Coordinates of C-alpha atoms and ligand atoms in Angstrom, one line a residue:
M1 CA 52.7 -10.0 -308.3
F2 CA 51.5 -9.7 -304.7
R3 CA 49.6 -6.6 -305.6
V4 CA 47.3 -8.5 -307.9
L5 CA 46.7 -11.2 -305.4
W6 CA 45.9 -8.8 -302.7
L7 CA 43.4 -6.9 -304.8
L8 CA 41.5 -10.1 -305.3
G9 CA 41.9 -11.1 -301.6
C10 CA 41.2 -7.8 -299.9
L11 CA 37.5 -7.9 -299.7
S12 CA 37.6 -11.1 -297.7
G13 CA 40.4 -9.9 -295.5
A14 CA 43.9 -11.0 -295.2
S15 CA 44.3 -14.7 -295.6
A16 CA 47.3 -17.0 -295.1
G17 CA 50.4 -16.0 -297.0
D18 CA 49.4 -12.4 -297.7
F19 CA 52.4 -10.0 -297.6
Y20 CA 53.5 -6.6 -298.6
T21 CA 57.0 -5.8 -299.5
A22 CA 58.7 -3.2 -297.3
G23 CA 62.0 -1.5 -297.8
V24 CA 64.1 0.4 -295.2
A25 CA 67.2 2.3 -296.1
E26 CA 70.2 2.5 -293.9
F27 CA 71.7 5.9 -295.1
R28 CA 74.9 7.7 -294.7
P29 CA 74.4 11.5 -295.1
L30 CA 77.2 13.5 -296.6
L31 CA 78.2 16.1 -293.9
M32 CA 81.2 17.8 -295.4
G33 CA 83.1 18.5 -298.5
G34 CA 81.0 20.9 -300.5
S35 CA 78.6 23.8 -300.4
S36 CA 75.3 23.1 -298.8
E37 CA 73.7 22.8 -302.3
Q38 CA 76.3 20.2 -303.2
L39 CA 75.7 18.2 -300.0
L40 CA 72.0 18.3 -300.4
A41 CA 72.4 17.2 -304.1
D42 CA 74.6 14.3 -302.9
N43 CA 72.1 13.2 -300.3
L44 CA 69.2 13.6 -302.8
S45 CA 70.9 11.6 -305.5
G46 CA 71.6 8.8 -303.0
Y47 CA 67.9 8.8 -302.1
L48 CA 66.8 8.7 -305.8
E49 CA 69.1 5.9 -306.6
L50 CA 67.8 3.7 -303.8
I51 CA 64.2 4.6 -304.7
A52 CA 64.8 3.6 -308.3
S53 CA 66.4 0.3 -307.2
A54 CA 63.3 -0.5 -305.1
S55 CA 61.0 0.2 -308.1
G56 CA 58.8 -2.8 -309.0
Q57 CA 59.8 -4.5 -305.7
A58 CA 58.7 -2.5 -302.7
D59 CA 55.2 -1.3 -301.8
I60 CA 56.6 1.0 -299.2
L61 CA 60.1 2.5 -298.6
V62 CA 61.4 4.3 -295.5
F63 CA 64.4 6.6 -295.2
P64 CA 66.0 7.7 -291.9
E65 CA 65.9 10.8 -289.8
A66 CA 68.1 13.8 -290.6
T67 CA 69.9 12.5 -293.7
L68 CA 68.6 14.7 -296.4
N69 CA 68.4 18.5 -295.9
S70 CA 69.9 20.7 -293.2
V71 CA 68.4 23.9 -291.7
L72 CA 70.0 25.8 -294.5
Q73 CA 67.7 24.1 -297.0
L74 CA 64.3 24.0 -295.3
T75 CA 61.2 23.0 -297.1
A76 CA 57.5 23.6 -296.4
V77 CA 55.5 20.4 -296.0
P78 CA 51.8 20.4 -296.7
E79 CA 49.7 18.3 -294.3
S80 CA 48.2 16.5 -297.2
T81 CA 47.6 17.1 -300.9
E82 CA 45.0 16.1 -303.4
Q83 CA 47.5 16.0 -306.3
S84 CA 51.0 14.7 -306.6
L85 CA 53.5 17.1 -305.3
C86 CA 55.6 16.3 -308.3
E87 CA 54.1 19.1 -310.3
A88 CA 53.6 22.5 -308.9
Q89 CA 49.9 23.5 -308.5
P90 CA 48.5 27.0 -308.4
G91 CA 48.3 28.2 -304.8
D92 CA 51.1 25.9 -303.5
D93 CA 53.2 27.1 -300.6
E94 CA 56.2 29.0 -302.1
Y95 CA 58.5 27.3 -299.6
I96 CA 58.1 23.8 -300.9
A97 CA 61.6 23.0 -301.9
S98 CA 62.5 21.4 -305.3
F99 CA 64.1 18.4 -303.6
L100 CA 60.7 17.6 -302.0
R101 CA 59.1 17.7 -305.4
Q102 CA 61.8 15.5 -306.9
L103 CA 61.1 12.9 -304.2
A104 CA 57.4 13.0 -304.9
C105 CA 58.2 12.4 -308.6
A106 CA 60.4 9.5 -307.6
A107 CA 57.6 7.9 -305.5
Q108 CA 55.3 8.3 -308.5
E109 CA 57.9 6.8 -310.9
A110 CA 58.7 3.9 -308.6
H111 CA 55.0 3.5 -307.8
L112 CA 55.5 3.1 -304.0
Y113 CA 54.7 4.7 -300.7
L114 CA 57.7 6.8 -299.6
V115 CA 58.4 7.9 -296.1
I116 CA 61.2 10.5 -295.6
N117 CA 62.2 12.9 -292.8
V118 CA 63.1 16.5 -293.4
K119 CA 63.8 19.7 -291.6
E120 CA 60.5 21.6 -292.2
R121 CA 59.9 25.3 -292.4
A122 CA 56.4 26.3 -291.2
E123 CA 54.7 29.7 -290.7
E124 CA 54.3 31.1 -287.3
S125 CA 50.8 31.8 -286.1
K126 CA 49.6 35.4 -286.1
E127 CA 50.3 35.9 -282.4
E128 CA 53.9 34.6 -282.4
H129 CA 56.8 36.6 -283.6
S130 CA 60.2 35.0 -283.0
P131 CA 63.3 36.7 -284.2
R132 CA 63.7 33.9 -286.8
G133 CA 60.3 34.6 -288.3
Y134 CA 59.3 31.0 -288.9
L135 CA 59.1 27.6 -287.1
V136 CA 61.3 24.6 -287.7
Y137 CA 60.1 21.1 -287.2
N138 CA 61.7 17.7 -287.5
T139 CA 59.1 16.2 -289.8
N140 CA 58.2 12.8 -291.4
V141 CA 56.5 13.1 -294.8
V142 CA 54.6 10.3 -296.5
F143 CA 53.9 10.2 -300.2
D144 CA 51.5 7.7 -301.8
R145 CA 52.2 5.9 -305.0
R146 CA 51.1 9.0 -307.0
G147 CA 53.4 11.3 -305.1
A148 CA 50.6 13.0 -303.1
V149 CA 51.3 13.8 -299.4
V150 CA 49.1 11.5 -297.3
S151 CA 50.6 12.0 -293.9
R152 CA 52.9 14.4 -292.0
Y153 CA 54.3 14.0 -288.5
R154 CA 56.3 16.6 -286.5
K155 CA 58.6 15.0 -283.9
W156 CA 57.4 15.4 -280.3
N157 CA 60.3 14.1 -278.2
L158 CA 63.2 16.2 -279.3
Y159 CA 66.8 15.0 -278.5
L160 CA 69.3 17.8 -278.2
E161 CA 67.6 19.8 -281.0
P162 CA 67.7 23.3 -279.5
S163 CA 66.5 25.3 -282.5
T164 CA 63.6 22.9 -283.4
N165 CA 60.0 23.6 -282.4
R166 CA 57.4 21.3 -281.1
T167 CA 53.7 21.1 -281.8
E168 CA 51.4 22.2 -279.0
L169 CA 50.3 18.6 -278.5
P170 CA 51.8 15.3 -279.7
Q171 CA 50.4 14.2 -283.0
L172 CA 49.1 10.7 -283.7
A173 CA 50.1 10.3 -287.4
T174 CA 48.6 7.4 -289.4
F175 CA 47.9 6.7 -293.1
S176 CA 46.1 3.9 -294.9
T177 CA 47.4 2.2 -298.0
D178 CA 46.0 0.5 -301.0
F179 CA 47.2 -2.9 -299.7
G180 CA 44.9 -2.6 -296.7
V181 CA 47.4 -1.7 -294.0
T182 CA 47.2 1.3 -291.8
F183 CA 50.6 2.5 -290.6
G184 CA 51.5 4.8 -287.6
H185 CA 54.8 6.7 -287.7
F186 CA 57.1 8.7 -285.5
V187 CA 60.7 9.7 -285.2
C188 CA 63.7 8.1 -283.3
F189 CA 63.7 9.2 -279.7
D190 CA 59.9 9.1 -279.6
M191 CA 60.3 5.3 -279.3
L192 CA 61.4 5.7 -275.7
F193 CA 58.2 7.5 -274.6
Y194 CA 54.5 6.8 -274.2
E195 CA 53.4 9.8 -276.3
P196 CA 52.9 9.4 -279.2
A197 CA 54.6 6.1 -280.0
Q198 CA 52.9 3.8 -277.4
E199 CA 49.6 5.7 -277.9
L200 CA 49.5 4.7 -281.5
V201 CA 49.6 1.1 -280.5
E202 CA 47.5 1.1 -277.3
Q203 CA 44.9 3.7 -278.2
L204 CA 44.6 3.5 -282.0
G205 CA 45.3 -0.2 -282.2
I206 CA 48.0 0.3 -284.9
R207 CA 49.8 -2.9 -285.8
H208 CA 52.3 -1.7 -288.4
V209 CA 54.7 1.0 -287.3
I210 CA 57.3 3.1 -289.0
V211 CA 60.2 4.9 -287.3
T212 CA 62.8 7.1 -288.9
K213 CA 66.0 7.2 -286.8
M214 CA 69.3 8.7 -286.1
F215 CA 69.9 6.7 -283.0
N216 CA 73.0 6.6 -280.8
S217 CA 73.4 3.0 -279.6
E218 CA 74.1 2.3 -275.9
L219 CA 75.1 -0.9 -274.2
P220 CA 74.1 -3.1 -272.5
F221 CA 70.3 -2.5 -273.2
L222 CA 69.7 0.1 -275.8
T223 CA 71.6 -0.6 -279.0
A224 CA 69.6 0.3 -282.1
S225 CA 68.5 -3.0 -283.6
Q226 CA 68.2 -4.7 -280.1
F227 CA 65.8 -2.0 -279.1
Q228 CA 63.8 -2.1 -282.3
Q229 CA 63.4 -5.8 -282.2
G230 CA 62.4 -5.8 -278.5
W231 CA 59.9 -3.0 -279.0
A232 CA 58.2 -4.8 -281.9
W233 CA 58.1 -8.0 -279.9
A234 CA 56.6 -6.4 -276.8
N235 CA 54.0 -4.5 -278.7
R236 CA 53.2 -7.4 -281.1
V237 CA 53.6 -5.0 -284.1
N238 CA 55.4 -5.1 -287.4
L239 CA 58.1 -2.4 -287.3
L240 CA 59.9 -0.8 -290.2
A241 CA 63.0 1.1 -288.9
A242 CA 65.3 3.1 -291.1
G243 CA 68.5 4.4 -289.5
A244 CA 71.1 7.0 -290.3
S245 CA 74.5 5.5 -290.8
L246 CA 77.4 7.4 -289.1
P247 CA 79.3 4.7 -287.1
L248 CA 81.9 7.1 -285.8
A249 CA 79.1 9.1 -284.2
G250 CA 77.5 5.9 -282.7
M251 CA 74.7 5.9 -285.3
S252 CA 73.6 2.9 -287.3
G253 CA 70.7 0.4 -287.1
S254 CA 67.9 -0.4 -289.5
G255 CA 65.6 -3.4 -289.7
I256 CA 62.2 -4.9 -290.6
Y257 CA 60.7 -6.8 -287.7
A258 CA 57.6 -9.0 -287.6
T259 CA 56.1 -9.0 -284.1
R260 CA 57.2 -12.2 -282.3
Q261 CA 58.7 -13.7 -285.4
G262 CA 61.8 -11.5 -285.0
A263 CA 63.9 -9.7 -287.6
L264 CA 63.1 -10.3 -291.3
A265 CA 66.0 -8.0 -292.3
R266 CA 68.4 -5.9 -290.2
L267 CA 71.7 -4.1 -290.4
M268 CA 74.1 -2.7 -287.8
V269 CA 77.3 -1.2 -289.3
T270 CA 79.8 -2.2 -286.6
D271 CA 83.1 -2.9 -288.3
Q272 CA 83.6 0.0 -290.7
V273 CA 83.8 3.7 -290.2
E274 CA 82.1 5.2 -293.3
G275 CA 78.6 4.0 -292.9
E276 CA 76.4 2.5 -295.6
R277 CA 73.7 3.5 -298.2
K278 CA 71.9 0.2 -298.4
L279 CA 68.3 -0.9 -299.0
L280 CA 66.9 -3.8 -296.9
L281 CA 63.8 -5.5 -298.3
A282 CA 61.4 -8.0 -296.7
S283 CA 58.0 -9.6 -297.2
V284 CA 55.9 -8.5 -294.2
P285 CA 52.8 -10.4 -293.2
L286 CA 49.6 -8.3 -293.6
N287 CA 48.2 -10.0 -290.6
P288 CA 50.6 -9.6 -287.7
D289 CA 48.7 -12.2 -285.7
E290 CA 49.4 -15.0 -288.1
E291 CA 52.0 -17.2 -286.4
E292 CA 55.0 -18.4 -288.3
S293 CA 53.9 -16.8 -291.5
A294 CA 57.0 -14.7 -292.1
K295 CA 59.9 -15.9 -294.1
P296 CA 62.9 -16.4 -291.8
L297 CA 65.8 -14.1 -292.3
D298 CA 68.1 -14.8 -295.2
E299 CA 71.6 -15.9 -294.2
E300 CA 73.1 -13.2 -292.1
P301 CA 76.9 -13.0 -292.1
Q302 CA 77.5 -14.8 -288.7
S303 CA 80.9 -13.3 -288.2
P304 CA 82.7 -16.3 -289.6
E305 CA 86.0 -14.4 -289.5
K306 CA 86.0 -13.0 -286.0
G307 CA 88.6 -10.6 -284.6
K308 CA 86.9 -7.5 -285.8
T309 CA 87.4 -4.0 -284.5
M310 CA 84.4 -2.2 -283.2
S311 CA 84.0 1.0 -285.2
L312 CA 80.5 2.0 -283.9
K313 CA 81.0 4.5 -281.1
L314 CA 78.8 3.1 -278.4
L315 CA 77.4 4.9 -275.4
Q316 CA 77.4 3.2 -272.0
Q317 CA 74.3 3.1 -269.7
P318 CA 75.2 5.8 -267.1
D319 CA 73.6 4.3 -264.0
L320 CA 75.4 1.0 -263.7
Q321 CA 76.8 1.9 -260.3
E322 CA 73.3 1.9 -258.9
F323 CA 72.6 -1.7 -260.0
T324 CA 72.5 -4.5 -257.5
T325 CA 74.8 -7.0 -259.2
W326 CA 76.7 -10.2 -258.8
E327 CA 79.8 -11.2 -260.8
L328 CA 80.0 -14.7 -262.3
P329 CA 83.2 -16.5 -261.4
M330 CA 85.0 -17.5 -264.6
V331 CA 85.6 -21.1 -263.7
A332 CA 85.0 -24.0 -266.0
S333 CA 81.6 -25.7 -265.8
S334 CA 80.1 -23.3 -263.2
S335 CA 76.5 -23.0 -262.3
V336 CA 74.4 -20.9 -260.0
V337 CA 70.9 -20.2 -258.8
K338 CA 70.7 -16.6 -257.5
R339 CA 68.0 -14.3 -256.4
L340 CA 68.6 -10.5 -256.5
C341 CA 66.3 -7.8 -255.4
Q342 CA 66.2 -4.0 -255.6
A343 CA 63.2 -1.8 -254.4
D344 CA 60.0 -3.6 -255.6
L345 CA 61.7 -5.9 -258.1
C346 CA 63.1 -9.4 -257.4
C347 CA 64.6 -11.6 -260.0
E348 CA 65.7 -15.2 -259.9
F349 CA 68.6 -16.3 -262.2
E350 CA 69.8 -19.8 -263.1
A351 CA 72.9 -20.1 -265.2
Q352 CA 75.4 -22.7 -266.3
W353 CA 78.5 -21.5 -268.2
T354 CA 82.0 -22.2 -269.1
P355 CA 84.8 -19.9 -270.3
V356 CA 86.1 -20.6 -273.8
G357 CA 88.8 -18.9 -275.8
P358 CA 91.9 -17.3 -274.5
A359 CA 90.4 -14.0 -273.1
P360 CA 87.2 -14.9 -271.3
G361 CA 86.1 -11.4 -270.0
T362 CA 83.5 -11.4 -267.3
Y363 CA 79.7 -11.2 -266.7
R364 CA 77.4 -9.8 -264.1
L365 CA 73.8 -10.6 -263.1
G366 CA 72.0 -7.4 -262.2
V367 CA 68.7 -5.8 -261.1
W368 CA 67.8 -2.2 -261.3
V369 CA 64.8 0.0 -260.4
G370 CA 65.7 3.5 -261.1
E371 CA 65.2 6.8 -262.9
R372 CA 66.6 7.1 -266.3
R373 CA 67.4 10.6 -267.3
Y374 CA 67.9 11.1 -271.0
E375 CA 68.3 14.7 -271.9
E376 CA 66.5 18.0 -271.1
E377 CA 64.5 16.7 -268.2
Q378 CA 63.2 13.7 -269.9
Y379 CA 62.8 10.6 -267.7
S380 CA 61.6 7.1 -267.5
T381 CA 61.6 4.7 -264.6
I382 CA 63.4 1.5 -265.6
R383 CA 62.8 -1.9 -264.0
L384 CA 65.2 -4.5 -265.4
C385 CA 67.0 -7.6 -264.6
G386 CA 69.5 -9.4 -266.7
L387 CA 72.9 -10.8 -267.5
F388 CA 75.4 -8.5 -269.2
A389 CA 79.1 -8.6 -270.3
C390 CA 81.8 -6.6 -268.6
G391 CA 85.5 -6.0 -269.4
N392 CA 86.8 -6.8 -265.9
S393 CA 85.6 -7.0 -262.3
S394 CA 84.8 -3.3 -262.1
V395 CA 81.1 -2.4 -262.8
D396 CA 82.4 0.6 -264.8
S397 CA 83.6 -1.8 -267.4
C398 CA 80.2 -3.3 -268.1
G399 CA 78.8 -2.4 -271.4
L400 CA 82.1 -1.4 -272.8
V401 CA 83.4 -3.5 -275.7
A402 CA 87.1 -3.6 -276.2
D403 CA 89.4 -5.6 -278.4
T404 CA 91.2 -8.1 -276.2
D405 CA 95.0 -8.6 -276.1
V406 CA 94.6 -11.7 -278.2
G407 CA 91.8 -10.9 -280.6
G408 CA 88.7 -8.8 -281.6
W409 CA 85.8 -7.8 -279.4
D410 CA 83.6 -10.3 -281.1
D411 CA 85.6 -13.4 -280.3
D412 CA 83.8 -16.2 -278.3
Q413 CA 84.6 -15.7 -274.6
V414 CA 82.1 -17.6 -272.5
E415 CA 79.6 -20.3 -273.4
F416 CA 76.3 -20.2 -271.7
V417 CA 74.9 -23.7 -271.6
Y418 CA 71.8 -22.8 -269.6
L419 CA 70.3 -19.4 -268.7
S420 CA 67.0 -18.4 -267.3
I421 CA 65.6 -15.3 -265.6
R422 CA 62.3 -14.9 -263.7
G423 CA 61.1 -11.5 -262.7
E424 CA 58.1 -10.1 -261.0
F425 CA 57.3 -6.7 -262.5
V426 CA 54.8 -4.4 -260.7
H427 CA 51.7 -3.4 -262.7
K428 CA 51.4 0.2 -263.8
P429 CA 49.1 1.7 -266.4
R430 CA 51.9 2.9 -268.7
R431 CA 54.7 0.5 -269.3
L432 CA 56.3 -1.7 -271.9
I433 CA 58.3 -4.8 -270.9
M434 CA 60.5 -6.3 -273.5
P435 CA 63.2 -8.8 -274.1
S436 CA 66.5 -7.0 -274.4
T437 CA 69.2 -9.3 -276.0
V438 CA 72.3 -8.5 -278.0
T439 CA 75.1 -10.7 -279.2
R440 CA 78.7 -10.1 -280.4
S441 CA 77.5 -10.9 -283.9
H442 CA 77.0 -7.4 -285.4
L443 CA 75.2 -6.4 -282.2
Y444 CA 72.0 -8.3 -283.3
A445 CA 69.4 -9.5 -280.9
L446 CA 68.6 -13.2 -280.4
Q447 CA 66.0 -14.5 -282.8
P448 CA 62.8 -16.0 -281.4
S449 CA 64.0 -19.6 -282.0
Q450 CA 66.9 -18.9 -279.6
F451 CA 65.0 -18.0 -276.4
S452 CA 61.6 -18.5 -274.8
W453 CA 59.5 -15.8 -273.1
S454 CA 56.4 -16.4 -271.0
Q455 CA 54.3 -13.9 -269.2
E456 CA 51.7 -14.4 -266.5
E457 CA 49.6 -11.9 -264.6
S458 CA 48.7 -12.1 -260.9
A459 CA 47.1 -9.6 -258.6
N460 CA 49.8 -7.0 -258.5
V461 CA 52.7 -8.2 -260.6
T462 CA 53.5 -9.7 -264.0
H463 CA 55.6 -12.8 -263.8
I464 CA 58.0 -13.0 -266.7
E465 CA 60.3 -15.9 -267.5
M466 CA 62.9 -15.8 -270.2
E467 CA 65.1 -18.8 -271.0
L468 CA 67.9 -19.4 -273.5
R469 CA 66.9 -22.3 -275.8
Q470 CA 70.3 -23.3 -277.0
A471 CA 73.9 -22.8 -275.8
H472 CA 75.4 -19.5 -276.9
R473 CA 78.9 -18.2 -277.0
Q474 CA 78.4 -14.6 -278.1
L475 CA 76.0 -13.1 -275.6
L476 CA 76.5 -9.5 -274.5
T477 CA 73.1 -9.0 -272.9
F478 CA 70.2 -11.2 -272.0
A479 CA 67.7 -9.2 -270.0
I480 CA 64.1 -8.3 -269.3
Y481 CA 63.7 -4.5 -269.7
G482 CA 60.7 -2.7 -268.4
N483 CA 60.2 0.9 -269.5
Y484 CA 57.8 2.5 -267.0
Y485 CA 56.8 5.6 -268.8
D486 CA 56.4 8.9 -267.0
E487 CA 56.4 7.4 -263.5
H488 CA 59.4 9.5 -262.4
A489 CA 59.2 11.2 -259.0
G490 CA 62.2 13.5 -259.5
G491 CA 60.2 16.1 -261.3
G492 CA 63.2 17.8 -262.8
A493 CA 66.2 18.8 -260.7
G494 CA 69.1 16.5 -259.8
G495 CA 70.3 13.5 -261.7
E496 CA 73.8 13.7 -263.3
M497 CA 73.7 13.9 -267.0
G498 CA 75.3 10.7 -268.2
A499 CA 77.2 9.4 -271.2
P500 CA 75.5 11.2 -274.0
K501 CA 78.1 14.0 -273.9
D502 CA 79.8 12.4 -276.8
H503 CA 76.7 12.4 -278.7
Y504 CA 76.2 16.1 -277.9
L505 CA 79.7 16.8 -279.2
I506 CA 78.8 15.2 -282.5
L507 CA 75.7 17.3 -282.8
V508 CA 77.7 20.4 -282.0
L509 CA 80.1 19.4 -284.7
M510 CA 77.4 18.9 -287.2
G511 CA 76.0 22.3 -286.2
M512 CA 79.4 23.9 -286.7
V513 CA 79.7 22.4 -290.2
T514 CA 76.3 23.9 -291.0
M515 CA 77.5 27.3 -289.5
M516 CA 80.6 27.2 -291.7
H517 CA 78.5 26.8 -294.8
L518 CA 76.2 29.5 -293.6
I519 CA 79.1 31.9 -293.2
R520 CA 80.7 30.9 -296.5
E521 CA 77.6 31.4 -298.4
R522 CA 76.7 34.8 -297.0
Ligands
NAG601 C1 73.0 15.9 -296.2 O1 72.3 15.5 -294.9 C2 72.9 15.9 -293.7 C3 72.0 15.5 -292.6 O2 70.8 16.1 -292.7 C4 73.1 17.4 -293.7 O3 73.8 17.8 -292.5 C5 73.9 17.8 -294.8 O4 74.1 19.2 -294.7 C6 73.0 17.4 -296.0 N1 73.2 18.3 -297.1 C7 72.5 19.5 -297.1 C8 73.2 20.7 -297.2 O5 71.3 19.5 -297.0
NAG602 C1 60.5 28.0 -282.0 O1 61.9 27.8 -281.8 C2 62.6 29.0 -281.7 C3 64.1 28.7 -281.5 O2 64.3 27.8 -280.4 C4 62.1 29.9 -280.5 O3 62.8 31.1 -280.5 C5 60.6 30.1 -280.8 O4 60.1 30.8 -279.7 C6 59.9 28.8 -280.9 N1 58.5 29.1 -281.3 C7 57.5 28.5 -280.6 C8 56.1 28.9 -281.1 O5 57.7 27.7 -279.8
NAG603 C1 88.6 -2.4 -265.9 O1 88.2 -1.8 -267.2 C2 88.1 -0.4 -267.2 C3 87.5 0.0 -268.5 O2 88.1 -0.6 -269.6 C4 89.5 0.2 -267.0 O3 89.4 1.6 -267.0 C5 90.0 -0.3 -265.6 O4 91.3 0.2 -265.5 C6 90.0 -1.8 -265.5 N1 90.3 -2.2 -264.2 C7 91.0 -3.2 -263.8 C8 91.1 -3.5 -262.4 O5 91.6 -3.8 -264.7
NAG604 C1 52.0 -8.0 -254.2 O1 51.0 -8.3 -253.2 C2 51.4 -9.1 -252.1 C3 50.2 -9.4 -251.3 O2 49.4 -8.3 -251.1 C4 52.5 -8.3 -251.4 O3 53.0 -9.1 -250.3 C5 53.7 -8.0 -252.3 O4 54.6 -7.2 -251.6 C6 53.2 -7.3 -253.5 N1 54.3 -7.2 -254.4 C7 54.6 -6.0 -255.0 C8 55.8 -6.1 -255.9 O5 54.0 -5.0 -254.8

């Protein structure tokens, strides 16, 4: 129905109430229990089922990173095609896999734009001769409603992907649609860096962004949906994020976010181990600047029955020992006004709280200016200040969630009646400052009605004030998080590698499973 309305309205530009329907799939890949053909077939049939179910509803549908084919089943990916990829054309690359064609056919059949992520096989240039004989990229492919390829993006910021190649320069991948929206897209870890994610927004003016993810959540500041929602907020963009669903490996998190109107749909799988194959749909405003146009989120399960076990294997921010922090005393009806500084950042906190429930846990206020090392010599400088939950008086326990002696990790522990943070963040050309909030309810961020945010520039700093609008009993994190891209001074050496060891283990395991198939099939 919308499509007809839009065709009439598109010449005069988007007017009030114009939407497109977007779908993102949270998707659990099958990793074991068959030959590589069988696994691929299972992944593919899961995709085809979800695409068919979105038919007639969605204008665009996004699947996550690394949930379809493995390096044993590579496919060539044309940069763009005139015709649908559904039918083979004379002169086509012989390495285009049949599963890629089947997905092109599915896009055509369901009449929607389809974004998927594959392991791509590409030819080496004439000068290069690696032992392998070809290049492997981690690649997003976009099909239009006819099944033709309209965009291709090869991941730039690789995360522990040792046998994957990179393009010479980061690519800025965009495509325009018949509903008048131009999307930019990238992959998972790219979202933590300036190139190319932030460039799409700041240099090309992209307002609708797509990200395919297999993201390992980390407390207190970087769980998947929390980060997606904060990023969309800070950049004032609509964001479609599709996440791989492997809770035991720490991976889950999908959502559709509308700039400063918050989440329109989202899913974090926190209380079961298998993961999900689930389609989330939402009507997304064509004009991201239109205030209050989005439909608020449908009823989310608000953990009515608490006492859940946390099944999502979370990482912990590795640098907590470097934070300047202050522990809140857990005494009924407490309040405090506190100023904490570190390096060039000072923050002022005001809080009123009271412990509730039988096992009140504890909280700290903290400020940090420091270098965040991710993997493989990738850095950001982080400037943050905020409140975050801890297990006990030790800083090492902050960002760990544990079932308590008397209940689940998501039980109410402390009620914050009032909470505000004011920070002065230095200007730098490349930075993104976002609200970073997460609650015990499925690890979702606060919605815009629950907090206020104001930002004011002066000569050398940005003043940011963030305030809780209503009392809350399920806060894990309430913070202002500044990612100062590529400001690091370290230039390589030093810096302990932090928590992601677990994640590395999982990747090694996934690699071993692939190896086993390889050996068996030889
Ligand atoms: C299904 O997807 C996962 C993730 O890409 C992959 O490891 C698994 O092997 C897939 N099946 C195959 C063989 O492509
Ligand atoms: C691609 O990656 C392989 C495996 O890491 C490596 O041997 C090869 O040199 C890379 N090729 C280029 C052009 O970077
Ligand atoms: C605090 O919690 C951490 C992490 O759960 C635990 O290892 C440590 O023993 C606890 N310390 C105290 C003093 O209870
Ligand atoms: C901002 O400028 C003022 C006045 O020049 C100076 O006192 C202050 O230290 C500066 N603040 C930062 C964070 O650089």
